[in-house]
Coordinates of C-alpha atoms and ligand atoms in Angstrom, one line a residue:
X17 CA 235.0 94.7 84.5
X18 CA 234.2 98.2 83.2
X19 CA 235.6 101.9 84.6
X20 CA 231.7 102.1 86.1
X21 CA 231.9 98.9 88.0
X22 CA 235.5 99.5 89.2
X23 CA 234.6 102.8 89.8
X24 CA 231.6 101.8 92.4
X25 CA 233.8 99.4 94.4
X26 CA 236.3 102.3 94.9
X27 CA 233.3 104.5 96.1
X28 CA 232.2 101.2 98.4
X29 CA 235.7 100.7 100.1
X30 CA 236.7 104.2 100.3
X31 CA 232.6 104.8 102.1
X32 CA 233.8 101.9 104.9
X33 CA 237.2 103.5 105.6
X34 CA 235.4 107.1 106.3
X35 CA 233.3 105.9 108.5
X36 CA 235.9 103.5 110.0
X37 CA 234.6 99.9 110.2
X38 CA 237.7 98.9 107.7
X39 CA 240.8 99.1 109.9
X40 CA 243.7 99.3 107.5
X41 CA 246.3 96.3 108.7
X42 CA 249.6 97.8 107.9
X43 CA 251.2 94.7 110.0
X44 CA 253.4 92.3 107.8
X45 CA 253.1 88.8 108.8
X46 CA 255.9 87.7 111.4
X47 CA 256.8 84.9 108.6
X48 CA 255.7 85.9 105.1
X49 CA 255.0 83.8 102.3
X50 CA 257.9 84.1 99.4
X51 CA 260.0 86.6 101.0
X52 CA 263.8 85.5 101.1
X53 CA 266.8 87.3 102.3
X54 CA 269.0 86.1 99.9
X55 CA 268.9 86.0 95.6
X56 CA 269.8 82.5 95.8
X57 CA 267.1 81.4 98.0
X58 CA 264.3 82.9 96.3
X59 CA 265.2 81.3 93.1
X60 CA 265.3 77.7 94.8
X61 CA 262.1 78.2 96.3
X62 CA 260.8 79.2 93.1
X63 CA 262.0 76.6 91.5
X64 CA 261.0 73.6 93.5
X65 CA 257.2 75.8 93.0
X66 CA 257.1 75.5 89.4
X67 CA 257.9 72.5 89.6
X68 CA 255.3 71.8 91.2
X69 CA 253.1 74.1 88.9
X70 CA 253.8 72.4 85.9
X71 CA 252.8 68.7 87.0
X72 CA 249.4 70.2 88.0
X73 CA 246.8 70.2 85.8
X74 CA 245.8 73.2 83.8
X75 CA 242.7 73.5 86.0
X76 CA 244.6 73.7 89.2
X77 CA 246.2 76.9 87.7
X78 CA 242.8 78.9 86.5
X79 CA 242.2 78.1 90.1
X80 CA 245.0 79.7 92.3
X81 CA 244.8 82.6 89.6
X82 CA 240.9 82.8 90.5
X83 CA 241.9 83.1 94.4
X84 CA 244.7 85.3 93.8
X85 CA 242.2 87.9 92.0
X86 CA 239.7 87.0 94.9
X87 CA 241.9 87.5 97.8
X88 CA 243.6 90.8 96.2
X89 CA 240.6 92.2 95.7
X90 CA 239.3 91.8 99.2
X91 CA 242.4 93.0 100.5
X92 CA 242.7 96.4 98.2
X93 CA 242.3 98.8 100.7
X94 CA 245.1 97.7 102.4
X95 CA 247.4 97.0 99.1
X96 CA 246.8 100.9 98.0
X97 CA 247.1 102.0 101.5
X98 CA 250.5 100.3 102.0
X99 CA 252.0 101.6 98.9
X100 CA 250.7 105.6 99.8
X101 CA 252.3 105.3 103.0
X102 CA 255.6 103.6 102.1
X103 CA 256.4 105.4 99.0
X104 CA 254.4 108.6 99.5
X105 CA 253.5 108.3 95.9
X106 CA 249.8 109.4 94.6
X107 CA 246.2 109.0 95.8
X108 CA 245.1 106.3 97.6
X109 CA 242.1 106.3 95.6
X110 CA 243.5 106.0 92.7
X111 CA 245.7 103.3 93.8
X112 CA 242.6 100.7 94.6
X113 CA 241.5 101.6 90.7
X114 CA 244.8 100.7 89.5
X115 CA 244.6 97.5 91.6
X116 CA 241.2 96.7 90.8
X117 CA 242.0 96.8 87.1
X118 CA 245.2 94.9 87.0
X119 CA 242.7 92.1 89.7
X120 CA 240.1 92.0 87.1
X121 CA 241.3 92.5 83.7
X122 CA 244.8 90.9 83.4
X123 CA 244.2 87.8 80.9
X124 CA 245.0 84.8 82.2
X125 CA 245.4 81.2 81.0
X126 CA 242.4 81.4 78.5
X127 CA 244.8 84.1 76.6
X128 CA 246.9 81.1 75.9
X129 CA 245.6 79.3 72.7
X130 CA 247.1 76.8 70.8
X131 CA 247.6 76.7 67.0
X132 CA 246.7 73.6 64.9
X133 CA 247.5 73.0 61.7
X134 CA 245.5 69.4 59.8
X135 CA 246.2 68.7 56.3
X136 CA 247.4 65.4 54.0
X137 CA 250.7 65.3 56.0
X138 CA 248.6 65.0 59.7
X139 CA 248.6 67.3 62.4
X140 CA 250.8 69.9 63.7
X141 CA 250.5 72.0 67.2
X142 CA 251.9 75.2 68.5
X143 CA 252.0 75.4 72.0
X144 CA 253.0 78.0 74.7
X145 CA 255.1 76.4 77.7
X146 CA 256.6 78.1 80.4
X147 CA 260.1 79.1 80.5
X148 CA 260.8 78.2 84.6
X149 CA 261.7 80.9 87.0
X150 CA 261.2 84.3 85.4
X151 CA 263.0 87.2 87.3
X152 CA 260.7 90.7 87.3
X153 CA 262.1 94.4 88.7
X154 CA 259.2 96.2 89.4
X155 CA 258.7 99.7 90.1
X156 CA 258.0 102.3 92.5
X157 CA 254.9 103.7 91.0
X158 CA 252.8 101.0 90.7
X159 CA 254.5 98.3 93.3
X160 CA 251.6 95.8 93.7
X161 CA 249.6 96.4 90.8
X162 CA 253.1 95.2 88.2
X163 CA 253.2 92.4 90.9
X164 CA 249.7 91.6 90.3
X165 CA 249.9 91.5 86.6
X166 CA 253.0 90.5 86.2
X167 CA 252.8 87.6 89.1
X168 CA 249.1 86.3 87.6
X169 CA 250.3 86.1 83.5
X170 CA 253.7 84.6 84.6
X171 CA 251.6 82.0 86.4
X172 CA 248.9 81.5 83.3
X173 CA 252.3 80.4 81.7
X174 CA 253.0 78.0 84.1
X175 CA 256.2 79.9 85.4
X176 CA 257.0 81.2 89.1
X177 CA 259.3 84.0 89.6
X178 CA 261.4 86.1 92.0
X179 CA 260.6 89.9 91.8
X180 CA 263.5 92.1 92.5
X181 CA 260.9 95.1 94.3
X182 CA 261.7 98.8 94.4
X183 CA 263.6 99.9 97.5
X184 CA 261.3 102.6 98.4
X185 CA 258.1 99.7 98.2
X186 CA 259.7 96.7 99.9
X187 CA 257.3 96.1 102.7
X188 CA 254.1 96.9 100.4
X189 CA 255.5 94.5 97.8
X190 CA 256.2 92.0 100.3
X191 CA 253.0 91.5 101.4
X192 CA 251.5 91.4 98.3
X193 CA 254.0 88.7 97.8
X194 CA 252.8 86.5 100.9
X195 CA 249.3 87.4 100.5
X196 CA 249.5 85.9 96.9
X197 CA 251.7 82.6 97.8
X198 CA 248.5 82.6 100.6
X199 CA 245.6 82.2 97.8
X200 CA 247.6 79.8 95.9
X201 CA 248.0 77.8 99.3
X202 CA 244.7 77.9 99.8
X203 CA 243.6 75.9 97.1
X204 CA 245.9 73.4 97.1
X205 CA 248.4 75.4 94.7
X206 CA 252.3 75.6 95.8
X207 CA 253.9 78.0 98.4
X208 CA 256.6 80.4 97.3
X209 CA 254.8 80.5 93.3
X210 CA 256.4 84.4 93.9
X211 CA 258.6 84.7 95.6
X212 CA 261.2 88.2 96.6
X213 CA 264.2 89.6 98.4
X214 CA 263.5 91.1 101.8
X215 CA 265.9 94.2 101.2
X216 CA 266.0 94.6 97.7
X217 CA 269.0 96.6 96.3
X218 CA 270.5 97.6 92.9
X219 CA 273.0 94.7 93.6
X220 CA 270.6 92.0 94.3
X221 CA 268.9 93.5 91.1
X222 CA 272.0 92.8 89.4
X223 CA 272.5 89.1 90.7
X224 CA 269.3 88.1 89.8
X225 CA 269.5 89.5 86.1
X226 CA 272.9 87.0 85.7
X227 CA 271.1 84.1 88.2
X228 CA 271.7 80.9 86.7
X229 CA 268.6 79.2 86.5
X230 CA 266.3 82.2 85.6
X231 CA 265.9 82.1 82.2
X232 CA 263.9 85.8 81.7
X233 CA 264.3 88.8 82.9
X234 CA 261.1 91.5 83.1
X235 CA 261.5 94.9 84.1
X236 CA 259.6 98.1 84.2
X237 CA 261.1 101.0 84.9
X238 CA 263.4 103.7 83.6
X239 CA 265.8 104.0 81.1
X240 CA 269.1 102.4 82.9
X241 CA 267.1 100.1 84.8
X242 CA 265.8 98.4 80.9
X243 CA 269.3 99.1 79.4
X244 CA 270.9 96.7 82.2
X245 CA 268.6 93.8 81.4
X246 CA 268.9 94.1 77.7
X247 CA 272.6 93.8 78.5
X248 CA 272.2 90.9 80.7
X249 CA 272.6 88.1 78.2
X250 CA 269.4 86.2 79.2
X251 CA 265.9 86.4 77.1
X252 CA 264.4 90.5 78.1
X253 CA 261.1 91.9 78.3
X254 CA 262.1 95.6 78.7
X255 CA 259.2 97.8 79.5
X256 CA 260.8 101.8 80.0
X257 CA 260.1 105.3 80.2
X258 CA 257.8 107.7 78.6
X259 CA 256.4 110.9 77.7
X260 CA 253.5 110.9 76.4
X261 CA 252.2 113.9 74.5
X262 CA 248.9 114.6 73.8
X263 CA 247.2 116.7 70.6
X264 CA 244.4 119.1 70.5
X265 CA 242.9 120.1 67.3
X266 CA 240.0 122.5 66.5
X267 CA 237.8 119.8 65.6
X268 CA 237.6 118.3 68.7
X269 CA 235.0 118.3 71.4
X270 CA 236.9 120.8 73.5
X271 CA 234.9 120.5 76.6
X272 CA 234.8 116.2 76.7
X273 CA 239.2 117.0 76.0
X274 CA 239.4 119.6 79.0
X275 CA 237.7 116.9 81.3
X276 CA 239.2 113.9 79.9
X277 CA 243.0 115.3 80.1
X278 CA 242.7 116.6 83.3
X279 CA 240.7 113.3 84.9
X280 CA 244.0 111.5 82.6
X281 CA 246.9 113.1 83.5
X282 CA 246.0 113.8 87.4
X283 CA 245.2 109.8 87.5
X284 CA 247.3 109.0 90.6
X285 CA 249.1 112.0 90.9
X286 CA 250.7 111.3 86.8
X287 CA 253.2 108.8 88.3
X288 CA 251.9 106.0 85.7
X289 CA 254.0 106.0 82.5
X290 CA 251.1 106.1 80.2
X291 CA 249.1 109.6 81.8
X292 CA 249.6 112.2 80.1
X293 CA 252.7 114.4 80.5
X294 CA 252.2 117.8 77.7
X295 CA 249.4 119.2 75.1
X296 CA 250.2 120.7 72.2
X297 CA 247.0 122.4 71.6
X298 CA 245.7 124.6 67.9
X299 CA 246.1 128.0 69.1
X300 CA 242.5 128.9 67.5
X301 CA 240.9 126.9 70.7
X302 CA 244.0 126.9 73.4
X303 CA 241.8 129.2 75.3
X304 CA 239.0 127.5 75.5
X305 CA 240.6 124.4 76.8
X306 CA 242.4 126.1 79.4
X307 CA 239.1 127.7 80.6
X308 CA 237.3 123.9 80.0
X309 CA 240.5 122.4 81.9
X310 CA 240.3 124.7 85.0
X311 CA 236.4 124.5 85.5
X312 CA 237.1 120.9 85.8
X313 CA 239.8 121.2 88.7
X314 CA 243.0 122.8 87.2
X315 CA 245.1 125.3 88.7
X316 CA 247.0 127.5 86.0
X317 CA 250.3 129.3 86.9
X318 CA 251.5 132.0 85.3
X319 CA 255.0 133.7 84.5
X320 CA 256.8 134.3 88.1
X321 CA 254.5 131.2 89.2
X322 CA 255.6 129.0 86.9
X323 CA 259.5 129.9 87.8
X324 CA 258.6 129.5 91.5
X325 CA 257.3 125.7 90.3
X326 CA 260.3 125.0 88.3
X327 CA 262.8 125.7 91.1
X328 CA 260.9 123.7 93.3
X329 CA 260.3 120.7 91.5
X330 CA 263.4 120.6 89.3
X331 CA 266.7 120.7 89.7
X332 CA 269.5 123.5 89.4
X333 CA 270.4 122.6 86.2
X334 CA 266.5 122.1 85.3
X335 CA 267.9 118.8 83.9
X336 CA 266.1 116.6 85.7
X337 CA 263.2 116.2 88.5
X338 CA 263.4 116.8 92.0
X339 CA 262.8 113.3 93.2
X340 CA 261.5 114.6 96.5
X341 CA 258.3 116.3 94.7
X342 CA 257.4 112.9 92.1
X343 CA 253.8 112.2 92.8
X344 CA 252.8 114.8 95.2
X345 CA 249.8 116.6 95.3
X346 CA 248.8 119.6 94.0
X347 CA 248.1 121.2 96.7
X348 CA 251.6 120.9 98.8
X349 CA 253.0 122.5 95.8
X350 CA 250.7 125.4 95.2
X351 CA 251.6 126.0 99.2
X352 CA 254.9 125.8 99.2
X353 CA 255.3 127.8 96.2
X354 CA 252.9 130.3 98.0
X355 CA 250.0 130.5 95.2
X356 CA 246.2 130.5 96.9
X357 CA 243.9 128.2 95.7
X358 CA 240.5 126.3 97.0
X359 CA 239.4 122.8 97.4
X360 CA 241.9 120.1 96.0
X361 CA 242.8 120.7 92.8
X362 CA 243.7 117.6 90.6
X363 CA 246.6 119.3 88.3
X364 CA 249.0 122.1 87.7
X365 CA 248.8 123.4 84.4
X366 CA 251.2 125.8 82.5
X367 CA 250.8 127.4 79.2
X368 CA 255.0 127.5 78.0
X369 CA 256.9 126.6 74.7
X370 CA 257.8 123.3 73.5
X371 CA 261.5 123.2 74.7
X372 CA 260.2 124.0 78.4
X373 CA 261.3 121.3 81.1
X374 CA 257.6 120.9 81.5
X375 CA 257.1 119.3 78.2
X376 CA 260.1 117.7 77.6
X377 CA 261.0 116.0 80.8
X378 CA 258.7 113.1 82.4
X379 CA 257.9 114.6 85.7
X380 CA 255.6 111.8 87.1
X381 CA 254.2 114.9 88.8
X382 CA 250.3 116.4 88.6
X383 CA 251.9 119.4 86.4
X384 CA 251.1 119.6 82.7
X385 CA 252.9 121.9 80.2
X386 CA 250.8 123.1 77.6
X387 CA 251.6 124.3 74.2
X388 CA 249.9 126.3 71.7
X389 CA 250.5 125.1 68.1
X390 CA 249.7 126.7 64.8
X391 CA 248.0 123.7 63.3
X392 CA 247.3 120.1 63.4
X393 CA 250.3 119.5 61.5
X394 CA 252.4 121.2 64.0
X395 CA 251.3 119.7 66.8
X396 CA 251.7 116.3 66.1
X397 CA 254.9 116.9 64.9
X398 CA 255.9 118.5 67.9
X399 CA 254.5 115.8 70.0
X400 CA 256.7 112.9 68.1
X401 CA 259.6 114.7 69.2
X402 CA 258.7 115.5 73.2
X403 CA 258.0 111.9 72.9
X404 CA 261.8 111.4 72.3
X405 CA 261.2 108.0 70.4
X406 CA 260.3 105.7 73.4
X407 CA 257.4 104.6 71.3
X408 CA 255.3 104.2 74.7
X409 CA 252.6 106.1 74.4
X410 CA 250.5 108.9 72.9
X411 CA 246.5 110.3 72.7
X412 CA 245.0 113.0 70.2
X413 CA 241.7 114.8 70.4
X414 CA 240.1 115.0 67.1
X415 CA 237.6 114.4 65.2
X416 CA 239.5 114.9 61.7
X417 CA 239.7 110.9 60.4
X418 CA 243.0 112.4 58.4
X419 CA 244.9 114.5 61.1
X420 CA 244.1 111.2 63.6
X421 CA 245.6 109.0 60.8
X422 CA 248.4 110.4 60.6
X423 CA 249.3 110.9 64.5
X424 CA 248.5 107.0 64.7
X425 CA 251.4 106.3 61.7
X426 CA 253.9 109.6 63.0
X427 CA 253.9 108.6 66.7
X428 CA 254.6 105.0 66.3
X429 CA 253.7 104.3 69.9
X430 CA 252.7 101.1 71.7
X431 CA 249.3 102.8 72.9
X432 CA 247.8 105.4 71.2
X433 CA 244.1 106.4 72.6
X434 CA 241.7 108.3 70.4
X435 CA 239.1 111.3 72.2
X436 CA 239.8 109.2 75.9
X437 CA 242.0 110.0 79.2
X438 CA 244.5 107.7 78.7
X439 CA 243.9 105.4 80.7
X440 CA 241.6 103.7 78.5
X441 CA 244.5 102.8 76.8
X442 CA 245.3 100.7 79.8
X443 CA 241.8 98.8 79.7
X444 CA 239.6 101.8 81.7
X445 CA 237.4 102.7 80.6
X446 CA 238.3 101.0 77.2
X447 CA 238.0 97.9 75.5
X448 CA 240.1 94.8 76.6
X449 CA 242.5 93.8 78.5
X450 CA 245.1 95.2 81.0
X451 CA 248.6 95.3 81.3
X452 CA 251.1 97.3 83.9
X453 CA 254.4 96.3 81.6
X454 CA 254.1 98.3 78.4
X455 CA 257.6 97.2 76.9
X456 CA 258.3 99.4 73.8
X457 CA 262.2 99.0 73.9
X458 CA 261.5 94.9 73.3
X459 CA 258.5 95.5 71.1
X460 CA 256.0 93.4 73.3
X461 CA 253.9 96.6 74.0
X462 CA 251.3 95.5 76.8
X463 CA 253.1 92.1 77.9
X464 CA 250.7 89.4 79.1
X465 CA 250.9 85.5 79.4
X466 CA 251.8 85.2 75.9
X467 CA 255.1 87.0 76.0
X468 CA 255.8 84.7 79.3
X469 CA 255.8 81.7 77.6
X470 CA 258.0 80.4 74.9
X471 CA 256.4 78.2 71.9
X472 CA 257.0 74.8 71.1
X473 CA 255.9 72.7 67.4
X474 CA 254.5 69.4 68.0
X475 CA 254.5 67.3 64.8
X476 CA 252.2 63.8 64.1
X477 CA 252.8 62.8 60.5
X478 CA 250.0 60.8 58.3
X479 CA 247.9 60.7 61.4
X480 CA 244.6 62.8 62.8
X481 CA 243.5 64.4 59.4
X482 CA 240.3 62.9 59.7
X483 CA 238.2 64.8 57.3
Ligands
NAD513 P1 263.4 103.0 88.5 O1 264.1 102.8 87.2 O2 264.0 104.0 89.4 O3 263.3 101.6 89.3 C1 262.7 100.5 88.7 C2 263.3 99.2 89.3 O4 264.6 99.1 88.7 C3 263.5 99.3 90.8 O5 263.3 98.0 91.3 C4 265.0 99.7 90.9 O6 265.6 99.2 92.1 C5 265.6 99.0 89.7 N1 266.8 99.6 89.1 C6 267.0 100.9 88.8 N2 268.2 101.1 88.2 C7 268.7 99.9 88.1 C8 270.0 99.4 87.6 N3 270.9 100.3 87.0 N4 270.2 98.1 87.6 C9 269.4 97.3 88.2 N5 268.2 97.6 88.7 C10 267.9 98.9 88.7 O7 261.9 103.4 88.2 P2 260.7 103.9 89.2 O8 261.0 105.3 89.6 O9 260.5 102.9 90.2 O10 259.5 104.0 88.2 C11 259.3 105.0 87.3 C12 259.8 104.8 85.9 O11 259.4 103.6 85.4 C13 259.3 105.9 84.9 O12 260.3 106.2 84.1 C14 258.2 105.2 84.3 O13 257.8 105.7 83.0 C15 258.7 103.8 84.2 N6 257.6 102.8 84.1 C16 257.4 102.2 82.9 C17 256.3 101.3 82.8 C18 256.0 100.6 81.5 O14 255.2 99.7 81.5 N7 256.7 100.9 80.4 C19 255.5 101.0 83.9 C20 255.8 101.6 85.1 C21 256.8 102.5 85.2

């Protein structure tokens, strides 16, 4: 499904709840589907399900993964609705494209093809199976859409698993959860195919990372959250942090970059890991993207403004983000920091140096630091180090074949998106598929089906080399 179409639905649900004839159910179901109060229960459930799972037939699976998509995306409204009230995170808006995306375009079974090799000595096949009950942490910022894509590749694998949710995303998660274990019911697939823990903590985080029985552990979300899992002992898809910096040069259509960085990195209020957090921009045409970025929306601070914004949104030390101001509006900042402005603006932008907290800190706020740089050269090496080696994610405007050649070896990132916001990185607005685990630290990158499933060799000697 392309950015248009996605686009259009967003236009046609948001159009109903204006003029009220979609009431928004933010009711859980007295008894929901998958949602345990202990660690130990979720896995049993979840694994008498994939049991279950695996003596289907492969059919029965493109089936529940069909209603899942289908009953998600009837019921997106209410998924982006939930997760804006429970975790004040973002635009609603913006949360039914995220949804939509991870609905439509995460790959499912037909990602999983099998290798044959024929020859003199017969036939030999590679095959992906499913590793059992697969444990995910999931995050905040996108609590139902990593549930979504996470929860339908794990199943393509012919896996279940318990999700750890985020604290501050419980209830939203939870009835993703049930709604999902719902459209697998419906179709004759098992209950409890995902199951959770009602009050998710650090500690039942921790139990299910060492839960005998679950043989991988997923996660996406910040640094210590990925270090823990990598430390766990069991097989780890670790998907962290990142900060991705973005490149201006002169050659670039400044006009299409001004528009497309601020439609990127006010995506959803910038909580996403892979919007774009800083510009370093060639001095010769810094100007002209600022203008560019404000006639599409942006609010620029300057001097005594920009130190009003940095004691509200970071802390003392200027170590570290505020937690209270992560995916907030532009808006209730500009007030509270007392600067006018009209409409809603979609991003706070402020022209500083490179060491400012701006650039180097991942804000997972609508505020962008921008840089002015000497040259090409400059800039991109100034972006690989505000990037601080997370090898997530980067984006350069350009239309120099060299200068983009070189960011694309010198960054060394998972995603790297050419003259685009960067979310067609993630599959909007750009060519194939989705993915809301982007695991750098494990080298997977965007994690689908394939990185659920382990491979096994299946050997026939002398036989079925029939040519
Ligand atoms: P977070 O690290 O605070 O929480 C993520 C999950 O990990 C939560 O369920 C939390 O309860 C759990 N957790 C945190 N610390 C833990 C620990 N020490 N042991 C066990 N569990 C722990 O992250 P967040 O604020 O929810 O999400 C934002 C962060 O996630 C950002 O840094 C963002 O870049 C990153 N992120 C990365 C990706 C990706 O694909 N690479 C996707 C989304 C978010």
């Amino acid at each position: 499904m392309q950015k248009e179409q996605i686009s259009q639905i967003v236009e046609r649900v948001l159009g109903r709840i204006q003029t009220g004839d979609m009431p928004v159910s933010t009711k859980m179901p007295a008894n929901p589907h998958g949602v345990f109060a202990e660690v130990s229960e979720a896995v049993s459930a979840a694994t008498m399900a994939h049991q279950v799972l695996v003596h289907m037939p492969l059919e029965k699976r493109r089936e529940i993964i069909a209603n899942i998509r289908r009953r998600a995306a009837e019921d997106v409204n209410t998924l982006a609705t939930l997760a804006f009230e429970e975790t004040g995170l973002g635009r609603t808006e913006d949360k039914i494209k995220k949804n939509l995306l991870v609905i439509h375009k995460t790959p499912g079974v037909e990602i999983l093809q099998p290798t044959a090799w024929t020859g003199d000595s017969g036939l030999t096949l590679m095959e992906r199976a499913p590793f059992g009950v697969i444990g995910s942490i999931t995050p905040c910022t996108n609590p139902t859409e990593t549930i979504l894509c996470n929860g339908i590749g794990m199943v393509a694998g012919g896996n279940s698993v318990v999700f750890n949710t985020h604290p501050s995303a419980k209830n939203t998660s939870a009835y993703c959860i049930d709604l999902i274990n719902r459209a697998s019911i419906e179709v004759g697939g098992p209950d409890n195919l995902m199951c959770c823990v009602k009050d998710p903590t650090i500690a039942s985080a921790t139990e299910l990372m060492h839960f005998p029985g679950v043989r991988m552990i997923v996660v996406t979300g910040g640094g210590a959250v990925v270090k823990a899992a990598m430390n766990s002992g069991k097989i780890c898809i670790g998907a962290g942090p990142g900060n991705p910096p973005v490149v201006v040069d002169e050659t670039a259509d400044i006009a299409a970059a001004a528009r497309g960085i601020t439609l990127g990195a006010s995506f959803d209020n910038n909580i996403i890991c892979t919007d774009e957090k800083e510009v370093f921009v060639v001095n010769s045409v810094a100007d002209s993207l600022i203008e560019g970025m404000q006639a599409n929306g942006c609010v620029q601070l300057r001097n005594h403004q920009i130190t009003r914004l940095e004691k509200l949104i970071l802390t003392p030390d200027r170590e570290h983000v505020n937690r209270d101001w992560v995916g907030k509006c532009p808006s209730k900042m500009l007030k509270e920091i007392d600067v006018p402005f009209s409409g809603d603006p979609r991003l706070i932008i402020c022209d500083v140096d490179a060491n400012h907290p701006f650039v180097q800190t991942e804000l997972l706020m609508p505020v962008l630091g921008i840089v002015r740089v000497a040259d090409v050269n400059q800039g991109i090496d100034m972006a690989k180090q505000a990037e601080h080696g997370y090898g997530h994610t980067a984006s350069m405007w350009s239309k120099n074949l060299d200068a983009l050649h070189r960011m694309a070896c010198v960054s060394n990132v998972s995603i790297f998106i050419k003259n685009a916001p960067n979310y067609a990185g993630l599959g909007f607005g750009g060519e194939g598929f989705t993915s809301f685990t982007i695991a750098s630290p494990t080298g997977h990158g965007l994690t689908t089906a394939i990185d659920f499933t382990r491979v096994r060799r299946c050997t026939l000697a002398g036989y079925f080399r029939i040519v």
